[in-house]
CSV table of C-alpha atoms and ligand atoms in Angstrom, one decimal:
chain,number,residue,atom,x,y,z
A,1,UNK,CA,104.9,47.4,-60.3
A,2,UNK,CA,104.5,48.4,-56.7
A,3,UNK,CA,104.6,46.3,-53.8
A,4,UNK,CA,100.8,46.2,-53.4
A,5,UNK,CA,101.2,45.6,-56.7
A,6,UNK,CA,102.7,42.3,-56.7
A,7,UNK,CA,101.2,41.0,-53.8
A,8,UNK,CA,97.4,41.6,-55.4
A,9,UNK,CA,99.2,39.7,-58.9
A,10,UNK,CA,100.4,36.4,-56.4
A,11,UNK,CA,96.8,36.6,-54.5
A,12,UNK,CA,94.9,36.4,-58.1
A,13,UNK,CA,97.4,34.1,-59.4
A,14,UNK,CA,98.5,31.6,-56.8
A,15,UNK,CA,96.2,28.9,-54.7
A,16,UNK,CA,95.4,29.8,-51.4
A,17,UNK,CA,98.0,27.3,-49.6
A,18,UNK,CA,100.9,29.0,-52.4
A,19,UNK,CA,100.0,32.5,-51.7
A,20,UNK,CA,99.9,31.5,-48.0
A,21,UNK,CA,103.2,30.3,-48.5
A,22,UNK,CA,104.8,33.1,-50.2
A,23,UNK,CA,103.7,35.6,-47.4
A,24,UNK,CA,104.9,33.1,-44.8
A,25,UNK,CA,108.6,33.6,-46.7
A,26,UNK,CA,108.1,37.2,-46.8
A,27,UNK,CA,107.5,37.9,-43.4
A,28,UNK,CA,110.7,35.4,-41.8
A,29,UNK,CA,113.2,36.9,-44.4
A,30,UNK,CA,111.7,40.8,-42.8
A,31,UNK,CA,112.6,39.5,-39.1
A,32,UNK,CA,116.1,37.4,-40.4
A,33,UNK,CA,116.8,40.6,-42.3
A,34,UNK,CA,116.0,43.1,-39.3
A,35,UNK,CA,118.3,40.6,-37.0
A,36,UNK,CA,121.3,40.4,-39.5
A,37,UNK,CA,121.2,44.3,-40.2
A,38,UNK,CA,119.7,43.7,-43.9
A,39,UNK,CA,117.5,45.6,-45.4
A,40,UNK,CA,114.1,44.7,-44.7
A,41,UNK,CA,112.2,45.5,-47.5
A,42,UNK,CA,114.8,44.2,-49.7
A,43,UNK,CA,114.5,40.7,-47.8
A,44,UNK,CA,110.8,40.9,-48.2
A,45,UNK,CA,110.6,41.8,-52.0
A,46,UNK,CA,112.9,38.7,-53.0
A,47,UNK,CA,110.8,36.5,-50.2
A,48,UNK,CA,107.5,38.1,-52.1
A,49,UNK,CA,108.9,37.1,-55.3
A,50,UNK,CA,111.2,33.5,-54.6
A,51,UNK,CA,108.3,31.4,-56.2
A,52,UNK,CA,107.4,33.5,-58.6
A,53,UNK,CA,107.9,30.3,-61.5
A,54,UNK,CA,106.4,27.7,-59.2
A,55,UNK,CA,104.2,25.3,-61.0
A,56,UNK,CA,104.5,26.3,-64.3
A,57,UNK,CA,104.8,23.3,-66.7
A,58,UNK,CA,107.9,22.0,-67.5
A,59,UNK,CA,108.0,22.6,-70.8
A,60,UNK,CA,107.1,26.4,-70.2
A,61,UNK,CA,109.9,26.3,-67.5
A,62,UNK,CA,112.4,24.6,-69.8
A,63,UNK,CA,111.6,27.3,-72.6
A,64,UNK,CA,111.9,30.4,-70.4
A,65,UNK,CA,115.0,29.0,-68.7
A,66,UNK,CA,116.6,28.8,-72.5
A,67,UNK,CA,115.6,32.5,-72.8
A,68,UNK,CA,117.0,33.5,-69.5
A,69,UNK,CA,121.1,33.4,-69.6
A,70,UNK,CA,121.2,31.4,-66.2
A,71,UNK,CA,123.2,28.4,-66.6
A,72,UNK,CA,121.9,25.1,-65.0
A,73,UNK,CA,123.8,21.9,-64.0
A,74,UNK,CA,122.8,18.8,-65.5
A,75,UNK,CA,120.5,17.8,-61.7
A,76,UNK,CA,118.5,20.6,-62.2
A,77,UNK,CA,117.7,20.0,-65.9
A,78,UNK,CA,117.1,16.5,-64.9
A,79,UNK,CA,114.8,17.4,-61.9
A,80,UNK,CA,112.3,19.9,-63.5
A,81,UNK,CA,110.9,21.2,-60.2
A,82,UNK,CA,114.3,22.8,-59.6
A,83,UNK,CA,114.5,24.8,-62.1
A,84,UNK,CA,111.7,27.6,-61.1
A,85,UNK,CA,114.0,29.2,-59.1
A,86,UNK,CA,116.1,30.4,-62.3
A,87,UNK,CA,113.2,31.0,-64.2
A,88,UNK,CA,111.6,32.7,-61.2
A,89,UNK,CA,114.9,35.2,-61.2
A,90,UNK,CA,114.3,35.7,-64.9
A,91,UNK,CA,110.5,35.9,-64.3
A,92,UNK,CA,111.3,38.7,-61.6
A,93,UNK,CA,113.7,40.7,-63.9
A,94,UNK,CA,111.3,40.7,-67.1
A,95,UNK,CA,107.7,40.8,-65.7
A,96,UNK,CA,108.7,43.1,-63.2
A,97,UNK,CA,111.6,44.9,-64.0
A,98,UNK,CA,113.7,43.9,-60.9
A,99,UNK,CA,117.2,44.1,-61.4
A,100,UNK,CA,118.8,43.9,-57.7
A,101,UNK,CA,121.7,41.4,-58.4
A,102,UNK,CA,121.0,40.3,-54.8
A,103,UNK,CA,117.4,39.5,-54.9
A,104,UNK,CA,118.0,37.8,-58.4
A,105,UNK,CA,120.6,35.6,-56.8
A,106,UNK,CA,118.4,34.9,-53.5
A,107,UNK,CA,115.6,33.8,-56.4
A,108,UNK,CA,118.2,32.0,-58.2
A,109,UNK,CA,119.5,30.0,-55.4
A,110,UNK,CA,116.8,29.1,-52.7
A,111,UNK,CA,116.3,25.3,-54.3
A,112,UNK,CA,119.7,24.2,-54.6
A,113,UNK,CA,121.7,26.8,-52.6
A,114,UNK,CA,125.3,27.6,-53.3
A,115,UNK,CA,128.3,28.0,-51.5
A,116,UNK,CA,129.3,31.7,-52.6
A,117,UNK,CA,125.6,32.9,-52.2
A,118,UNK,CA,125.4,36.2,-50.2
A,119,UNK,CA,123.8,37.2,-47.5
A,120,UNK,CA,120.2,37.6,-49.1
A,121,UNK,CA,120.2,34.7,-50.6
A,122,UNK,CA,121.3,32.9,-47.5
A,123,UNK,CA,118.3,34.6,-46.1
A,124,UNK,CA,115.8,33.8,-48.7
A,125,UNK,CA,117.2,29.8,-48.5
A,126,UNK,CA,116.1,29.3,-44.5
A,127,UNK,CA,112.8,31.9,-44.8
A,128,UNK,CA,112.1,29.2,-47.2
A,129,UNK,CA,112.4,26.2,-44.9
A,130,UNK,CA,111.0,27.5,-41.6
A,131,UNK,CA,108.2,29.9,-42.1
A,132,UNK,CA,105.7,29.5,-40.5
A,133,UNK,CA,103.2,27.4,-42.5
A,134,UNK,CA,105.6,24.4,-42.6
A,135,UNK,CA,106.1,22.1,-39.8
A,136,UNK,CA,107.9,18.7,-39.5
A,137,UNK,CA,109.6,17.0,-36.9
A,138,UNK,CA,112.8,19.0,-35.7
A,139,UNK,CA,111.7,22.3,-37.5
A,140,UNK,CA,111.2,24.0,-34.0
A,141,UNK,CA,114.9,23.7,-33.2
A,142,UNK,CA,116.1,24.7,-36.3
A,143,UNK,CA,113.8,28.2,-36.0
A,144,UNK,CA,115.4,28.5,-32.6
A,145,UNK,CA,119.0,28.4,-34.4
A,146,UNK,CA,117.7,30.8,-37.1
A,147,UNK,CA,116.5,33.3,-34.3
A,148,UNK,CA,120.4,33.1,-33.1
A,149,UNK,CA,122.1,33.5,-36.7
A,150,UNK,CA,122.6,32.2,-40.0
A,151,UNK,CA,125.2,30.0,-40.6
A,152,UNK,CA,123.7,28.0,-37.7
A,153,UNK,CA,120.3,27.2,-39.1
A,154,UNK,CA,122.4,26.9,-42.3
A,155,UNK,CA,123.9,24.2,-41.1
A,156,UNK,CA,121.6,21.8,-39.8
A,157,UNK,CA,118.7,22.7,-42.7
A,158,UNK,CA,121.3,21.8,-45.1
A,159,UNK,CA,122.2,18.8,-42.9
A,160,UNK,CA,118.7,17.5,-42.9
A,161,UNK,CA,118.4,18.1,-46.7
A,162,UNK,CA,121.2,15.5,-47.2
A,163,UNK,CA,119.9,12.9,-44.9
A,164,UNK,CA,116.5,13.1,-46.3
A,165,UNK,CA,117.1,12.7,-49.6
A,166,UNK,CA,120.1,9.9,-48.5
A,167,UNK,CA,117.1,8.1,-46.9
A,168,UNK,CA,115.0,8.4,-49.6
A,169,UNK,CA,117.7,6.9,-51.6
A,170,UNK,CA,117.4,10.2,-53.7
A,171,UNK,CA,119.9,12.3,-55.3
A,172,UNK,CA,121.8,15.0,-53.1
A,173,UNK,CA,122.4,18.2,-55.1
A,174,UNK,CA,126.1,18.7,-54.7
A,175,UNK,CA,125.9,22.4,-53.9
A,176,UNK,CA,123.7,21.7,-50.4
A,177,UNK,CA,126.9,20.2,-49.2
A,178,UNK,CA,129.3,22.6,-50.3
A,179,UNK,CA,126.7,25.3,-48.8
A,180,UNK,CA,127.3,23.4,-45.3
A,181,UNK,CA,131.0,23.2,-45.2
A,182,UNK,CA,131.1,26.9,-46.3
A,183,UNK,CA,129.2,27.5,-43.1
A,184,UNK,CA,131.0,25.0,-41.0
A,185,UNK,CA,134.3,26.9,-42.3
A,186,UNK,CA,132.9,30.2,-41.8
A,187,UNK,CA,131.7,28.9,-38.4
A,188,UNK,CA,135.2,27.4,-36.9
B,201,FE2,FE1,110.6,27.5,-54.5
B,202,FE2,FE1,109.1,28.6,-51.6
């Protein structure tokens, strides 16, 4: 399916504040990819498609995920809501037919993040966090960082990941930290 394609599919598919969402993704990951020499339309296909398994039941989720081949740790099986980003990849790759390892690891990855994840998905991950829709105390800075490079903005989103979810006495997915000290390293 063609880009228009896919975009008309998430508008006739999606709520207004989702597709709103979506586009917000696509249009940051275009300007981090322009900045960080990456393709742009390659950045903006995987930012059109990230969500693509958002809000389906979790049932539905757990049965496509089984289907899939991507292996999930035992926090994203018990927190369901994680696990659209696999099944979005897998959703991507059979519904329509997109088979750039890259932009299936950016879909794979932007919930929980991983340490090896390439540039794409590192991308994908903070396009996520700061587009434009969203706004929270401290998000202005972090866009600020992400205008000056990755690793940066890596670094304090996954920061504040961890001490939002300390102070909310919730679990912290181990991979968000091992994220941030493979920036920090990659940083010092
Ligand atoms: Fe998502
Ligand atoms: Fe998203």
């Amino acid at each position: 399916m063609s880009r228009v394609g896919i975009i008309e599919y998430l508008k006739g598919s999606r709520s207004n504040d989702r597709f709103k969402h979506i586009m917000g993704v696509v249009s940051v990951a275009g300007q981090l990819a322009r900045q960080e020499g990456y393709d742009q339309g390659r950045a903006e296909l995987a930012g059109l498609l990230h969500d693509l398994a958002k809000g389906l039941a979790t049932v539905q989720l757990k049965e496509l995920l089984a289907q899939s081949g991507w292996v999930v740790d035992q926090i994203e099986m018990e927190v369901p809501e994680l696990l659209h980003a696999p099944v979005g990849a897998y959703l991507a790759l059979t519904k329509f037919g997109i088979n750039d390892p890259e932009i299936l690891e950016a879909i794979r990855y932007h919930t929980i993040g991983s340490p090896e994840m390439g540039l794409l998905a590192r991308i994908i991950y903070i396009a996520d966090y700061i587009e434009p829709n969203r706004s929270f105390p401290g998000l202005e800075e972090i866009r600020n960082l992400a205008g000056q490079g990755i690793e940066a903005a890596l670094i304090a989103i996954t920061g504040n990941i961890i001490k939002y979810n300390i102070e909310r006495g919730r679990i912290v997915h181990p991979n968000t930290l091992l994220l941030r000290n493979s920036c920090l390293r990659r940083t010092t």
